[in-house]
Short mmCIF file of C-alpha atoms and ligand atoms in Angstrom, two decimals:
data_model
loop_
_atom_site.label_atom_id
_atom_site.label_comp_id
_atom_site.label_asym_id
_atom_site.label_seq_id
_atom_site.Cartn_x
_atom_site.Cartn_y
_atom_site.Cartn_z
CA UNK A 250 14.68 -7.70 1.07
CA UNK A 251 15.35 -11.34 0.38
CA UNK A 252 14.67 -10.59 -3.28
CA UNK A 253 18.09 -8.93 -3.54
CA UNK A 254 20.09 -12.04 -2.73
CA UNK A 255 23.57 -11.94 -4.32
CA UNK A 256 24.10 -14.74 -6.92
CA UNK A 257 26.87 -16.30 -4.89
CA UNK A 258 24.57 -16.85 -2.01
CA UNK A 259 21.93 -18.42 -4.18
CA UNK A 260 24.61 -20.73 -5.62
CA UNK A 261 25.84 -21.53 -2.11
CA UNK A 262 22.30 -22.37 -1.10
CA UNK A 263 22.00 -24.73 -3.87
CA UNK A 264 25.28 -26.39 -3.46
CA UNK A 265 25.34 -26.58 0.28
CA UNK A 266 24.92 -30.31 1.39
CA UNK A 267 23.24 -29.22 4.69
CA UNK A 268 20.50 -27.79 2.40
CA UNK A 269 19.88 -30.62 0.08
CA UNK A 270 20.08 -33.39 2.60
CA UNK A 271 17.65 -33.34 4.24
CA UNK A 272 16.01 -31.29 1.43
CA UNK A 273 15.02 -27.78 2.43
CA UNK A 274 11.26 -27.18 2.84
CA UNK A 275 10.20 -23.89 1.34
CA UNK A 276 9.76 -22.22 4.72
CA UNK A 277 13.23 -23.14 5.84
CA UNK A 278 14.67 -22.10 2.45
CA UNK A 279 13.02 -18.68 2.89
CA UNK A 280 14.49 -18.30 6.25
CA UNK A 281 17.87 -19.50 5.02
CA UNK A 282 17.98 -17.06 2.15
CA UNK A 283 16.87 -14.20 4.37
CA UNK A 284 19.60 -14.84 7.06
CA UNK A 285 22.48 -15.44 4.62
CA UNK A 286 21.48 -12.29 2.58
CA UNK A 287 20.80 -10.26 5.86
CA UNK A 288 24.05 -11.11 7.32
CA UNK A 289 26.05 -10.49 4.11
CA UNK A 290 24.74 -6.86 3.71
CA UNK A 291 25.99 -3.91 5.76
CA UNK A 292 24.36 -2.65 7.86
CA UNK A 293 23.15 -6.12 8.76
CA UNK A 294 19.43 -6.83 9.02
CA UNK A 295 16.88 -9.68 9.35
CA UNK A 296 13.18 -9.43 8.42
CA UNK A 297 10.94 -9.43 11.53
CA UNK A 298 8.51 -12.01 10.27
CA UNK A 299 11.08 -14.65 11.24
CA UNK A 300 10.62 -13.85 14.99
CA UNK A 301 7.47 -16.02 15.06
CA UNK A 302 8.49 -19.59 15.34
CA UNK A 303 6.72 -21.51 18.20
CA UNK A 304 9.11 -20.04 20.87
CA UNK A 305 8.79 -16.48 19.37
CA UNK A 306 5.02 -16.58 19.25
CA UNK A 307 4.91 -17.75 22.92
CA UNK A 308 7.24 -14.97 23.88
CA UNK A 309 5.17 -12.51 22.03
CA UNK A 310 2.04 -13.46 23.95
CA UNK A 311 4.13 -12.95 27.17
CA UNK A 312 5.01 -9.42 25.83
CA UNK A 313 1.32 -8.63 25.47
CA UNK A 314 0.86 -9.20 29.18
CA UNK A 315 3.64 -6.85 30.30
CA UNK A 316 2.77 -3.69 32.12
CA UNK A 317 5.07 -1.76 29.85
CA UNK A 318 3.43 -3.10 26.67
CA UNK A 319 0.30 -0.95 26.37
CA UNK A 320 -0.65 -1.71 22.76
CA UNK A 321 -2.57 -4.97 23.44
CA UNK A 322 -4.19 -3.66 26.51
CA UNK A 323 -5.40 -0.46 24.99
CA UNK A 324 -6.48 -2.08 21.57
CA UNK A 325 -8.47 -4.61 23.56
CA UNK A 326 -10.07 -1.94 25.65
CA UNK A 327 -11.09 -0.03 22.47
CA UNK A 328 -12.68 -3.20 21.07
CA UNK A 329 -14.48 -3.77 24.40
CA UNK A 330 -15.77 -0.13 24.64
CA UNK A 331 -16.65 0.50 21.08
CA UNK A 332 -17.40 -3.10 19.75
CA UNK A 333 -21.06 -2.35 19.01
CA UNK A 334 -20.42 0.99 17.28
CA UNK A 335 -17.46 -0.60 15.34
CA UNK A 336 -19.81 -3.52 14.29
CA UNK A 337 -22.49 -1.17 13.21
CA UNK A 338 -20.19 0.90 11.09
CA UNK A 339 -18.53 -2.11 9.59
CA UNK A 340 -21.87 -3.49 8.48
CA UNK A 341 -23.13 -6.87 7.60
CA UNK A 342 -20.88 -9.58 6.02
CA UNK A 343 -20.33 -13.23 6.47
CA UNK A 344 -16.44 -13.29 6.00
CA UNK A 345 -13.81 -11.82 8.15
CA UNK A 346 -10.14 -11.99 6.87
CA UNK A 347 -7.43 -11.24 9.41
CA UNK A 348 -3.85 -10.51 8.60
CA UNK A 349 -1.11 -11.46 11.12
CA UNK A 350 -3.72 -12.93 13.31
CA UNK A 351 -1.37 -14.60 15.92
CA UNK A 352 -3.47 -15.83 18.94
CA UNK A 353 -6.67 -14.28 17.57
CA UNK A 354 -7.58 -13.26 21.09
CA UNK A 355 -8.74 -9.82 20.04
CA UNK A 356 -10.69 -11.32 17.15
CA UNK A 357 -12.92 -13.05 19.49
CA UNK A 358 -14.25 -9.66 20.78
CA UNK A 359 -14.73 -8.50 17.20
CA UNK A 360 -16.52 -11.58 16.14
CA UNK A 361 -18.87 -11.39 19.09
CA UNK A 362 -19.64 -7.72 18.22
CA UNK A 363 -20.11 -8.53 14.54
CA UNK A 364 -22.40 -11.39 15.19
CA UNK A 365 -23.01 -12.55 11.59
CA UNK A 366 -19.62 -13.79 10.50
CA UNK A 367 -19.70 -17.46 9.49
CA UNK A 368 -16.25 -17.77 7.87
CA UNK A 369 -13.03 -16.71 9.41
CA UNK A 370 -9.84 -16.69 7.37
CA UNK A 371 -6.70 -15.99 9.57
CA UNK A 372 -3.41 -15.37 7.59
CA UNK A 373 -0.17 -15.81 9.44
CA UNK A 374 3.37 -17.00 8.89
CA UNK A 375 3.25 -18.84 12.22
CA UNK A 376 1.60 -22.29 11.70
CA UNK A 377 1.53 -23.19 15.31
CA UNK A 378 -0.17 -20.00 16.36
CA UNK A 379 -2.82 -20.55 13.67
CA UNK A 380 -3.54 -24.05 14.81
CA UNK A 381 -3.79 -23.10 18.49
CA UNK A 382 -5.91 -20.03 17.70
CA UNK A 383 -8.31 -21.98 15.53
CA UNK A 384 -8.93 -24.45 18.33
CA UNK A 385 -9.41 -21.66 20.87
CA UNK A 386 -11.77 -19.78 18.71
CA UNK A 387 -13.86 -22.75 17.63
CA UNK A 388 -14.52 -23.50 21.29
CA UNK A 389 -16.01 -20.03 21.71
CA UNK A 390 -17.77 -19.33 18.41
CA UNK A 391 -19.91 -22.30 17.55
CA UNK A 392 -20.76 -22.62 13.84
CA UNK A 393 -17.83 -20.49 12.74
CA UNK A 394 -15.92 -22.10 9.90
CA UNK A 395 -12.14 -21.39 10.14
CA UNK A 396 -9.89 -21.59 7.02
CA UNK A 397 -6.39 -20.63 8.19
CA UNK A 398 -3.77 -19.62 5.58
CA UNK A 399 -0.09 -20.13 6.49
CA UNK A 400 1.36 -17.33 4.28
CA UNK A 401 3.22 -14.07 4.14
CA UNK A 402 0.50 -11.49 4.16
CA UNK A 403 2.56 -9.12 1.94
CA UNK A 404 2.53 -11.74 -0.76
CA UNK A 405 -0.96 -13.22 -0.37
CA UNK A 406 -2.78 -12.73 -3.81
CA UNK A 407 -5.80 -15.04 -3.45
CA UNK A 408 -8.19 -16.12 -0.67
CA UNK A 409 -9.76 -19.62 -0.31
CA UNK A 410 -12.61 -20.21 -2.66
CA UNK A 411 -15.07 -20.38 0.24
CA UNK A 412 -14.23 -16.67 0.96
CA UNK A 413 -15.40 -15.47 -2.52
CA UNK A 414 -18.46 -13.89 -1.13
CA UNK A 415 -19.94 -10.47 -2.18
CA UNK A 416 -18.80 -8.38 0.75
CA UNK A 417 -15.77 -9.02 3.05
CA UNK A 418 -14.44 -7.57 6.36
CA UNK A 419 -10.76 -7.26 7.16
CA UNK A 420 -8.92 -6.92 10.41
CA UNK A 421 -5.23 -6.06 11.00
CA UNK A 422 -4.53 -5.68 14.67
CA UNK A 423 -1.57 -5.25 16.97
CA UNK A 424 -0.09 -2.34 14.94
CA UNK A 425 1.67 -5.01 12.84
CA UNK A 426 1.27 -2.46 9.94
CA UNK A 427 3.92 -0.42 11.83
CA UNK A 428 6.48 -3.12 11.03
CA UNK A 429 6.27 -2.23 7.48
CA UNK A 430 8.05 0.83 5.99
CA UNK A 431 5.51 3.39 4.59
CA UNK A 432 5.97 2.30 1.07
CA UNK A 433 5.48 -1.28 1.91
CA UNK A 434 2.48 -0.37 4.16
CA UNK A 435 0.96 1.34 1.18
CA UNK A 436 1.65 -1.63 -1.11
CA UNK A 437 0.09 -3.97 1.68
CA UNK A 438 -3.06 -1.74 1.96
CA UNK A 439 -3.52 -1.75 -1.78
CA UNK A 440 -3.16 -5.54 -1.93
CA UNK A 441 -5.66 -5.90 1.02
CA UNK A 442 -8.17 -3.72 -0.94
CA UNK A 443 -7.83 -6.08 -3.98
CA UNK A 444 -8.19 -9.09 -1.75
CA UNK A 445 -11.10 -7.84 0.31
CA UNK A 446 -12.82 -6.36 -2.78
CA UNK A 447 -15.72 -3.89 -3.33
CA UNK A 448 -17.63 -2.56 -0.47
CA UNK A 449 -15.11 -4.05 1.95
CA UNK A 450 -14.55 -2.63 5.42
CA UNK A 451 -11.13 -2.87 7.04
CA UNK A 452 -10.37 -2.37 10.80
CA UNK A 453 -6.70 -1.50 11.38
CA UNK A 454 -5.02 -1.07 14.79
CA UNK A 455 -2.34 1.58 14.65
CA UNK A 456 0.08 2.62 17.33
CA UNK A 457 0.26 6.44 17.81
CA UNK A 458 3.30 8.71 18.13
CA UNK A 459 3.99 9.61 21.66
CA UNK A 460 6.66 10.43 24.34
CA UNK A 461 9.68 8.08 23.87
CA UNK A 462 9.64 7.74 27.68
CA UNK A 463 6.45 5.58 27.13
CA UNK A 464 7.43 3.98 23.81
CA UNK A 465 10.97 2.65 24.69
CA UNK A 466 9.97 0.71 27.74
CA UNK A 467 7.38 -1.08 25.75
CA UNK A 468 10.10 -2.49 23.66
CA UNK A 469 12.76 -2.86 26.35
CA UNK A 470 10.96 -4.19 29.51
CA UNK A 471 12.35 -4.68 32.93
CA UNK A 472 11.90 -8.44 33.01
CA UNK A 473 13.75 -8.85 29.65
CA UNK A 474 10.96 -10.63 27.78
CA UNK A 475 11.40 -8.41 24.76
CA UNK A 476 15.08 -9.03 24.90
CA UNK A 477 14.43 -12.85 24.90
CA UNK A 478 12.04 -12.35 21.91
CA UNK A 479 14.70 -10.55 19.88
CA UNK A 480 17.53 -12.92 20.90
CA UNK A 481 15.31 -16.01 20.04
CA UNK A 482 16.02 -14.98 16.40
CA UNK A 483 19.63 -15.98 16.90
CA UNK A 484 18.57 -19.17 18.69
CA UNK A 485 16.21 -20.09 15.77
CA UNK A 486 19.10 -19.58 13.41
CA UNK A 487 21.16 -22.09 15.54
CA UNK A 488 18.20 -24.52 15.76
CA UNK A 489 17.09 -24.36 12.01
CA UNK A 490 20.16 -23.39 10.07
CA UNK A 491 23.08 -25.12 11.64
CA UNK A 492 24.23 -21.94 13.28
CA UNK A 493 26.93 -21.77 16.04
CA UNK A 494 26.00 -18.22 17.31
CA UNK A 495 26.96 -17.58 20.85
CA UNK A 496 23.75 -15.89 21.77
CA UNK A 497 25.18 -14.50 25.01
CA UNK A 498 27.59 -12.59 22.75
CA UNK A 499 24.68 -10.34 21.65
CA UNK A 500 22.49 -7.85 23.46
CA UNK A 501 18.96 -6.56 22.74
CA UNK A 502 18.54 -2.78 22.12
CA UNK A 503 15.51 -0.65 21.28
CA UNK A 504 15.81 2.95 20.20
CA UNK A 505 13.34 5.55 18.96
CA UNK A 506 14.25 7.32 15.75
CA UNK A 507 12.39 10.55 15.94
CA UNK A 508 12.90 11.55 12.22
CA UNK A 509 11.52 8.24 10.98
CA UNK A 510 8.85 8.07 13.69
CA UNK A 511 9.80 4.52 14.53
CA UNK A 512 11.11 2.14 17.28
CA UNK A 513 13.99 0.15 15.97
CA UNK A 514 15.11 -3.14 17.65
CA UNK A 515 18.59 -4.33 17.18
CA UNK A 516 20.87 -7.10 18.28
CA UNK A 517 24.39 -5.63 19.16
CA UNK A 518 27.51 -7.81 19.06
CA UNK A 519 29.22 -7.48 22.52
CA UNK A 520 32.62 -8.51 21.13
CA UNK A 521 34.61 -9.06 17.98
CA UNK A 522 33.31 -12.50 16.87
CA UNK A 523 32.83 -14.84 14.04
CA UNK A 524 29.63 -16.86 13.62
CA UNK A 525 28.80 -19.70 11.20
CA UNK A 526 25.47 -20.31 9.57
CA UNK A 527 25.00 -23.21 7.22
CA UNK A 528 28.84 -23.35 6.69
CA UNK A 529 29.21 -19.68 5.87
CA UNK A 530 31.23 -17.39 8.21
CA UNK A 531 30.32 -13.95 9.17
CA UNK A 532 32.64 -11.59 11.02
CA UNK A 533 31.11 -9.17 13.58
CA UNK A 534 32.97 -6.11 15.01
CA UNK A 535 32.42 -5.27 18.66
CA UNK A 536 29.29 -3.01 18.70
CA UNK A 537 28.06 -4.03 15.25
CA UNK A 538 24.35 -4.16 14.98
CA UNK A 539 21.70 -6.46 13.40
CA UNK A 540 18.59 -4.40 12.69
CA UNK A 541 15.65 -6.83 13.51
CA UNK A 542 12.47 -4.85 13.62
CA UNK A 543 10.92 -1.43 12.89
CA UNK A 544 7.64 -0.27 14.53
CA UNK A 545 6.44 2.75 12.79
CA UNK A 546 4.23 5.11 14.75
CA UNK A 547 1.60 7.35 13.14
CA UNK A 548 -0.43 10.39 13.92
CA UNK A 549 -4.12 9.75 13.19
CA UNK A 550 -4.20 12.00 10.14
CA UNK A 551 -0.95 10.55 8.88
CA UNK A 552 -2.30 7.08 8.82
CA UNK A 553 -5.45 8.28 7.12
CA UNK A 554 -3.48 9.96 4.41
CA UNK A 555 -1.49 6.74 3.92
CA UNK A 556 -4.73 4.68 3.73
CA UNK A 557 -6.14 7.12 1.14
CA UNK A 558 -3.16 6.85 -1.06
CA UNK A 559 -3.72 3.15 -1.14
CA UNK A 560 -7.34 3.54 -2.35
CA UNK A 561 -9.09 3.29 1.03
CA UNK A 562 -11.48 5.84 2.39
CA UNK A 563 -11.04 6.48 6.08
CA UNK A 564 -14.44 6.22 7.80
CA UNK A 565 -13.75 6.65 11.49
CA UNK A 566 -10.97 6.39 14.01
CA UNK A 567 -11.28 5.43 17.69
CA UNK A 568 -8.68 6.22 20.26
CA UNK A 569 -8.22 6.10 24.04
CA UNK A 570 -8.28 9.03 26.37
CA UNK A 571 -4.44 9.13 26.49
CA UNK A 572 -4.23 8.85 22.81
CA UNK A 573 -1.91 5.78 23.00
CA UNK A 574 -3.40 3.73 20.27
CA UNK A 575 -5.90 3.99 17.41
CA UNK A 576 -8.39 1.83 15.62
CA UNK A 577 -9.07 2.86 12.11
CA UNK A 578 -12.16 1.85 10.11
CA UNK A 579 -11.29 2.06 6.36
CA UNK A 580 -13.98 1.48 3.52
CA UNK A 581 -13.97 0.81 -0.12
CA UNK A 582 -16.61 2.12 -2.55
C1 LIG B 693 2.83 -8.19 16.50
S1 LIG B 693 2.13 -9.80 16.27
C2 LIG B 693 0.31 -9.39 16.38
C3 LIG B 693 -0.43 -10.56 16.66
C4 LIG B 693 -2.04 -10.13 16.83
N1 LIG B 693 -2.55 -9.54 15.63
C5 LIG B 693 -2.18 -9.34 17.89
O1 LIG B 693 -2.61 -8.04 17.76
O2 LIG B 693 -1.91 -9.77 19.11
C6 LIG B 693 2.36 -9.93 14.57
C7 LIG B 693 1.77 -11.25 13.92
O3 LIG B 693 1.89 -11.19 12.56
C8 LIG B 693 2.60 -12.39 12.14
N2 LIG B 693 3.28 -11.83 10.93
C9 LIG B 693 4.39 -11.05 10.99
N3 LIG B 693 4.87 -10.79 9.64
C10 LIG B 693 4.00 -11.51 8.89
C11 LIG B 693 3.99 -11.63 7.49
N4 LIG B 693 4.74 -11.01 6.73
N5 LIG B 693 2.96 -12.45 6.97
C12 LIG B 693 2.06 -13.11 7.77
N6 LIG B 693 2.16 -13.02 9.10
C13 LIG B 693 3.06 -12.16 9.63
C14 LIG B 693 3.27 -12.93 13.18
O4 LIG B 693 3.43 -14.32 13.16
C15 LIG B 693 2.44 -12.56 14.47
O5 LIG B 693 1.42 -13.57 14.68
#
């Protein structure tokens, strides 16, 4: 999305004194470009990877503990119940690469089941999460070397030299793949195939299509933690991009789009208002929305077809008795 930045915005970014002094680091420049472009387009939208600053990552961890948020609970239960079988089917390898690793709590279960991994490469945009997770994991898995990569997993083209070993395993949990459109998910899976290489095995957690009465509360909980997570994006804009957004002037909303098979999260302007970000003004009508996240849901076969179209061979899928969540094992010849 950020690639389509209008020329005027790029020029404004380069000219704006708040950007050149202090000089923008690349991560802040990436955020600035995404926000200015996302607020300039109609309908307005922001890429969901910017949820995960330190506060956003902490709020996500709180979400994973909520009664309504079944994905973490069920995926963890699947890893606990089928860990030995998953490890056997994944086969021997000494490197595990994880995409969007976050707190790496589920990874610990997988590492224990796999037994032989000596190098773990977690890839995440959230630097603070990576550092905390590396410390937490190294206390539990002695002898495990950890080489974190702070990077956008959709743009990662190379792995650390130490990971260039004959056979690699991959892990992509939390149904983070659902945040990508189907076209982007296919491109991600094809790139993961190139990164992991021949004979790789890839374990992917995928949330399943189900009754919206279960889905919607998972993204709109009673305690308002998901609302705080969504609204933190505006707070982050205020903190990092000289924003003056009245956060109380926006409300969290989560809807299920049946045709697209996805939950959408939005921030809705509660009044007509003008907000400023890095000296630029954006006018919002009452009721106008900022689309902040998609979470696509799949049927098992639908995901297997998508994986096949990206060059993977579906090997096995595990699911819970209520068919809430699935763990897919994909292989490469
Ligand atoms: C939904 S959380 C899942 C975290 C963890 N895998 C789990 O299952 O609990 C998504 C994670 O992916 C990271 N993330 C989101 N988009 C990313 C991107 N484009 N590149 C790298 N990391 C990303 C976030 O920082 C966050 O840690």
